[in-house]
């Protein structure tokens, strides 16, 4: 009798274990499905949360959310000249977005896109003024582009080398180098080649150094192709090369990558070099393509810092940086006339971008917490 009871008990235990395993599998599958939904929905959720928060703020200040939205769209996309401004601003943000996305992929935090852009701009304006005016147009533009990229890469390599060989925090060094780059730009503007008829800007570069127009009536030049080529090159680097595999490996698990023989120092320096080159190209676009000089008010444009937001929205994907940059460019350019049209400060676009980044981090944190449990 006891043997029969023992056999029945064992059978019951086995059945209960199988049932528990089945429930566990279902729960695990359900959790993965929910997690996948959160992963794909956190950007949409961030957008919806941002729209809701901004609508509340606009109403609180006596504005009309619909008027604000319509003004932003009309002043960034509806007219040819506005669309041109949006495209050119997007070109800069693509490049500064890449300057953040590439090292971020390796869990290296480049906050120095602003300084790398200024370093490239300093080199570009120096070459644009010092080289002989009779230099062939195509050659002049090529020298300016390559020189700016090299200047940005050199500037970007500093935090990379300090991180790789001395263990110095790259956030601090890349951030501090932003201010040093601004001082270098200040020297160019106020001492080396000041414009005597205007304050806080340099002399204009030679006409042969101006980037050729692509869409003249909208004031769009080859800067857009420079940005597109840089994004494509970054995508190939990250997804199709051994260095890109090493960058992704370090980003996924630095310790495991090191144990597997990945040269982490090389990854660190290379990531910052590449990021700096992208930032330097942004400087070339501002000098050779948009302004044709170096103005210190470029500092308040915060292109380098907005590039971080672009990289986050793009999930560090170099191709996704393109639409992300265009979205933020639309917000920036479209917000310029809000004061007159809707009684809202023209800095509303910056507030929108900042709010979106915060909401993106919140939804990302929710996803991470759910994954942990």
XYZ file of C-alpha atoms in Angstrom, residues 17-372:
356
model
C 6.786 19.849 -12.183
C 5.749 19.579 -15.831
C 2.857 21.946 -15.233
C 5.157 24.400 -13.469
C 7.651 24.170 -16.321
C 4.876 24.796 -18.827
C 3.646 27.798 -16.859
C 7.229 29.049 -16.557
C 7.742 28.738 -20.303
C 4.507 30.578 -20.973
C 5.420 33.277 -18.469
C 8.883 33.601 -19.968
C 7.477 33.809 -23.488
C 4.931 36.374 -22.377
C 7.662 38.393 -20.691
C 9.792 38.309 -23.845
C 6.813 39.380 -25.947
C 6.045 42.270 -23.612
C 9.720 43.237 -23.490
C 9.895 43.219 -27.283
C 6.802 45.405 -27.430
C 8.363 47.834 -24.965
C 11.633 47.814 -26.892
C 9.923 48.706 -30.155
C 7.496 51.074 -28.509
C 9.703 53.162 -26.251
C 10.516 55.672 -29.003
C 6.835 56.001 -29.915
C 6.009 56.268 -26.222
C 8.652 58.960 -25.797
C 7.192 60.929 -28.688
C 3.654 60.684 -27.312
C 4.783 61.646 -23.806
C 6.747 64.586 -25.187
C 3.766 65.803 -27.214
C 1.519 65.519 -24.165
C 3.930 67.355 -21.849
C 4.596 70.102 -24.385
C 0.879 70.561 -25.062
C 0.281 71.023 -21.340
C 3.118 73.562 -21.115
C 1.842 75.519 -24.134
C -1.690 75.646 -22.727
C -0.347 76.662 -19.305
C 1.346 79.669 -20.911
C -1.784 80.649 -22.798
C -0.758 79.252 -26.172
C -2.483 76.997 -28.676
C -0.748 73.617 -29.247
C -2.191 73.331 -32.752
C -0.865 76.784 -33.692
C 2.566 75.855 -32.350
C 2.659 72.592 -34.316
C 1.464 74.282 -37.511
C 4.034 77.065 -37.136
C 6.876 74.583 -36.684
C 5.878 72.628 -39.803
C 5.267 75.723 -41.953
C 8.519 77.402 -40.947
C 10.652 74.340 -41.553
C 9.141 72.497 -44.517
C 6.443 74.517 -46.280
C 8.673 76.940 -48.225
C 11.749 76.252 -50.291
C 14.086 78.481 -48.304
C 12.891 77.033 -44.986
C 13.280 73.485 -46.280
C 16.813 74.369 -47.357
C 17.650 75.592 -43.859
C 16.218 72.398 -42.394
C 18.281 70.224 -44.739
C 21.516 72.113 -44.048
C 20.954 72.026 -40.291
C 20.214 68.307 -40.570
C 23.553 67.819 -42.356
C 25.379 69.235 -39.335
C 23.293 67.176 -36.894
C 23.941 63.999 -38.880
C 27.671 64.526 -38.449
C 27.528 65.437 -34.759
C 25.109 62.537 -34.265
C 27.693 60.177 -35.753
C 30.332 61.731 -33.486
C 28.275 60.494 -30.542
C 26.887 57.236 -31.969
C 30.192 55.599 -32.920
C 31.909 55.733 -29.501
C 28.601 55.177 -27.688
C 28.399 51.831 -29.517
C 31.584 50.831 -27.667
C 30.251 52.208 -24.354
C 32.587 55.167 -24.663
C 30.924 58.450 -23.847
C 31.993 61.206 -26.206
C 30.577 64.506 -24.935
C 33.078 66.391 -27.063
C 31.242 66.657 -30.362
C 30.982 70.408 -29.863
C 34.732 70.796 -29.450
C 35.508 68.458 -32.342
C 33.213 70.534 -34.558
C 34.985 73.723 -33.462
C 38.388 72.125 -34.091
C 37.305 71.255 -37.623
C 35.911 74.758 -38.131
C 39.168 76.349 -36.951
C 41.177 74.264 -39.422
C 38.665 74.936 -42.209
C 38.675 78.710 -41.774
C 42.473 78.749 -41.452
C 42.901 76.850 -44.704
C 40.150 78.865 -46.383
C 41.964 82.118 -45.640
C 45.638 81.114 -45.871
C 45.695 79.011 -49.040
C 46.236 80.936 -52.289
C 43.041 82.447 -53.635
C 43.798 81.060 -57.084
C 43.692 77.434 -55.921
C 41.368 75.367 -58.117
C 37.851 75.273 -56.695
C 37.522 71.488 -56.431
C 40.980 71.094 -54.925
C 40.368 73.934 -52.470
C 37.116 72.368 -51.251
C 38.727 68.929 -50.957
C 41.640 70.298 -48.920
C 39.238 72.141 -46.638
C 37.115 69.011 -46.054
C 40.070 66.694 -45.429
C 41.818 69.252 -43.226
C 38.724 69.804 -41.083
C 38.178 66.053 -40.685
C 41.826 65.602 -39.696
C 41.617 68.470 -37.205
C 38.508 67.002 -35.620
C 40.047 63.523 -35.531
C 43.180 64.842 -33.822
C 41.067 66.698 -31.262
C 38.894 63.636 -30.707
C 41.883 61.348 -30.240
C 42.955 63.124 -27.045
C 40.225 61.734 -24.749
C 40.588 58.373 -26.507
C 44.312 58.141 -25.782
C 43.874 59.369 -22.209
C 41.146 56.768 -21.642
C 42.992 53.889 -23.309
C 46.451 54.366 -21.783
C 45.849 56.251 -18.538
C 42.307 55.279 -17.580
C 41.182 58.918 -17.416
C 37.426 59.376 -17.636
C 36.490 60.263 -21.213
C 33.371 62.177 -20.206
C 35.429 64.739 -18.299
C 38.216 65.080 -20.860
C 35.960 65.306 -23.911
C 33.775 67.881 -22.158
C 36.723 70.033 -21.068
C 38.164 69.953 -24.574
C 34.990 71.662 -25.789
C 36.026 74.793 -23.903
C 39.613 74.613 -25.154
C 38.335 74.376 -28.724
C 36.163 77.426 -28.136
C 39.206 79.362 -26.900
C 41.078 78.335 -30.058
C 38.153 79.611 -32.128
C 38.128 82.808 -30.095
C 41.810 83.353 -30.960
C 41.096 82.914 -34.670
C 38.147 85.315 -34.528
C 39.647 88.048 -32.343
C 43.393 87.864 -33.031
C 44.412 85.884 -36.103
C 41.809 86.858 -38.732
C 39.177 89.139 -37.214
C 36.530 90.689 -39.427
C 36.948 94.433 -38.989
C 33.365 95.203 -40.014
C 31.681 92.722 -37.669
C 32.221 91.569 -34.131
C 32.946 88.024 -33.012
C 33.476 86.546 -36.432
C 36.467 85.865 -38.638
C 37.247 87.072 -42.108
C 35.397 85.235 -44.862
C 37.161 82.367 -46.594
C 38.099 82.717 -50.275
C 35.312 82.243 -52.809
C 37.047 79.160 -54.231
C 36.712 77.491 -50.827
C 32.908 77.802 -50.798
C 31.126 74.471 -51.183
C 29.409 74.129 -54.591
C 25.632 74.549 -54.590
C 23.400 71.550 -55.146
C 20.032 73.329 -54.864
C 20.911 76.983 -55.240
C 17.449 78.506 -54.750
C 17.124 76.761 -51.368
C 20.773 77.450 -50.454
C 21.583 73.748 -50.197
C 25.120 72.734 -51.144
C 27.178 69.544 -51.197
C 27.192 69.459 -47.395
C 24.195 67.134 -47.582
C 26.227 64.608 -49.600
C 29.128 64.873 -47.166
C 26.746 63.990 -44.341
C 25.139 61.120 -46.273
C 28.542 59.706 -47.240
C 29.732 59.928 -43.635
C 26.641 58.067 -42.392
C 27.120 55.334 -44.991
C 30.825 55.042 -44.157
C 30.020 54.794 -40.444
C 27.444 52.072 -41.122
C 29.962 50.077 -43.171
C 32.582 50.539 -40.447
C 30.295 49.343 -37.647
C 28.570 46.465 -39.464
C 30.985 45.249 -42.131
C 34.540 45.519 -40.751
C 36.598 43.716 -38.122
C 37.089 47.005 -36.279
C 33.331 47.494 -36.210
C 32.889 43.983 -34.820
C 35.409 44.814 -32.106
C 33.579 48.060 -31.320
C 30.277 46.202 -30.977
C 31.910 43.461 -28.906
C 33.382 45.950 -26.464
C 30.026 47.697 -26.248
C 28.193 44.437 -25.542
C 30.612 43.179 -22.869
C 33.985 44.905 -22.386
C 35.406 42.216 -20.096
C 34.384 39.336 -22.362
C 35.776 41.176 -25.383
C 39.081 41.697 -23.601
C 39.269 38.022 -22.610
C 38.485 37.062 -26.212
C 41.537 38.970 -27.387
C 39.918 42.171 -28.621
C 42.405 45.033 -28.499
C 40.336 47.367 -26.372
C 42.886 50.180 -26.464
C 42.772 50.188 -30.245
C 38.971 50.207 -30.124
C 38.955 53.154 -27.720
C 41.370 55.302 -29.708
C 39.840 54.367 -33.076
C 36.312 55.134 -31.865
C 37.300 58.610 -30.737
C 39.370 59.251 -33.862
C 36.421 58.367 -36.077
C 34.012 60.373 -33.945
C 36.344 63.361 -34.058
C 36.560 63.148 -37.842
C 32.756 63.267 -38.057
C 32.692 66.266 -35.730
C 35.408 67.933 -37.790
C 33.321 67.467 -40.930
C 30.480 69.258 -39.148
C 32.895 72.154 -38.683
C 33.749 72.049 -42.390
C 30.045 72.261 -43.250
C 29.510 75.312 -41.046
C 32.492 77.141 -42.583
C 32.590 75.962 -46.184
C 28.894 75.404 -46.673
C 26.778 77.685 -44.497
C 28.535 80.741 -43.074
C 31.807 80.972 -45.064
C 33.456 82.281 -41.907
C 33.821 81.327 -38.247
C 31.469 83.090 -35.851
C 31.575 82.601 -32.096
C 27.777 82.479 -31.898
C 28.167 78.982 -33.338
C 28.794 78.035 -29.696
C 25.193 78.741 -28.682
C 23.867 76.507 -31.459
C 24.834 73.461 -29.351
C 25.119 71.239 -32.414
C 27.440 68.843 -30.597
C 25.093 68.345 -27.676
C 22.011 67.987 -29.875
C 24.016 65.362 -31.767
C 23.923 63.238 -28.609
C 20.119 63.396 -28.686
C 20.208 62.439 -32.376
C 22.361 59.392 -31.587
C 20.019 58.319 -28.793
C 16.934 58.640 -30.981
C 18.699 56.638 -33.708
C 19.611 53.907 -31.206
C 23.242 54.427 -32.268
C 22.449 53.189 -35.787
C 24.382 55.325 -38.328
C 21.627 55.012 -40.945
C 18.877 55.846 -38.452
C 20.848 58.988 -37.603
C 19.590 60.455 -40.907
C 15.862 60.679 -40.057
C 16.639 61.452 -36.409
C 18.729 64.457 -37.447
C 16.014 65.638 -39.826
C 13.388 65.468 -37.070
C 15.465 67.556 -34.682
C 16.409 69.951 -37.469
C 12.716 70.449 -38.249
C 12.043 71.301 -34.604
C 14.967 73.738 -34.469
C 14.326 75.594 -37.693
C 10.557 75.588 -37.271
C 10.771 77.081 -33.780
C 12.542 80.236 -34.925
C 9.297 82.144 -35.601
C 7.239 80.888 -32.676
C 7.578 84.143 -30.743
C 5.831 86.154 -33.443
C 3.345 83.512 -34.580
C 2.248 81.917 -31.313
C 3.669 84.021 -28.497
C 5.997 81.175 -27.491
C 9.764 81.561 -27.071
C 11.834 80.512 -30.081
C 13.841 78.281 -27.737
C 10.783 76.014 -27.567
C 12.473 73.663 -30.029
C 15.349 73.129 -27.601
C 12.853 72.421 -24.822
C 11.138 69.885 -27.072
C 14.425 68.124 -27.773
C 15.414 68.064 -24.101
C 11.992 66.763 -23.067
C 12.131 64.051 -25.691
C 15.544 62.854 -24.485
C 14.273 62.721 -20.895
C 11.217 60.737 -21.956
C 13.386 58.408 -24.029
C 15.521 57.739 -20.963
C 12.423 57.133 -18.828
C 10.950 54.606 -21.252
C 14.365 52.988 -21.636
C 14.662 52.670 -17.859
C 11.224 51.040 -17.733
C 12.310 48.557 -20.373
C 15.534 47.811 -18.480
C 13.697 47.300 -15.195
C 11.254 44.921 -16.844
C 14.131 42.986 -18.419
C 15.757 42.586 -14.995
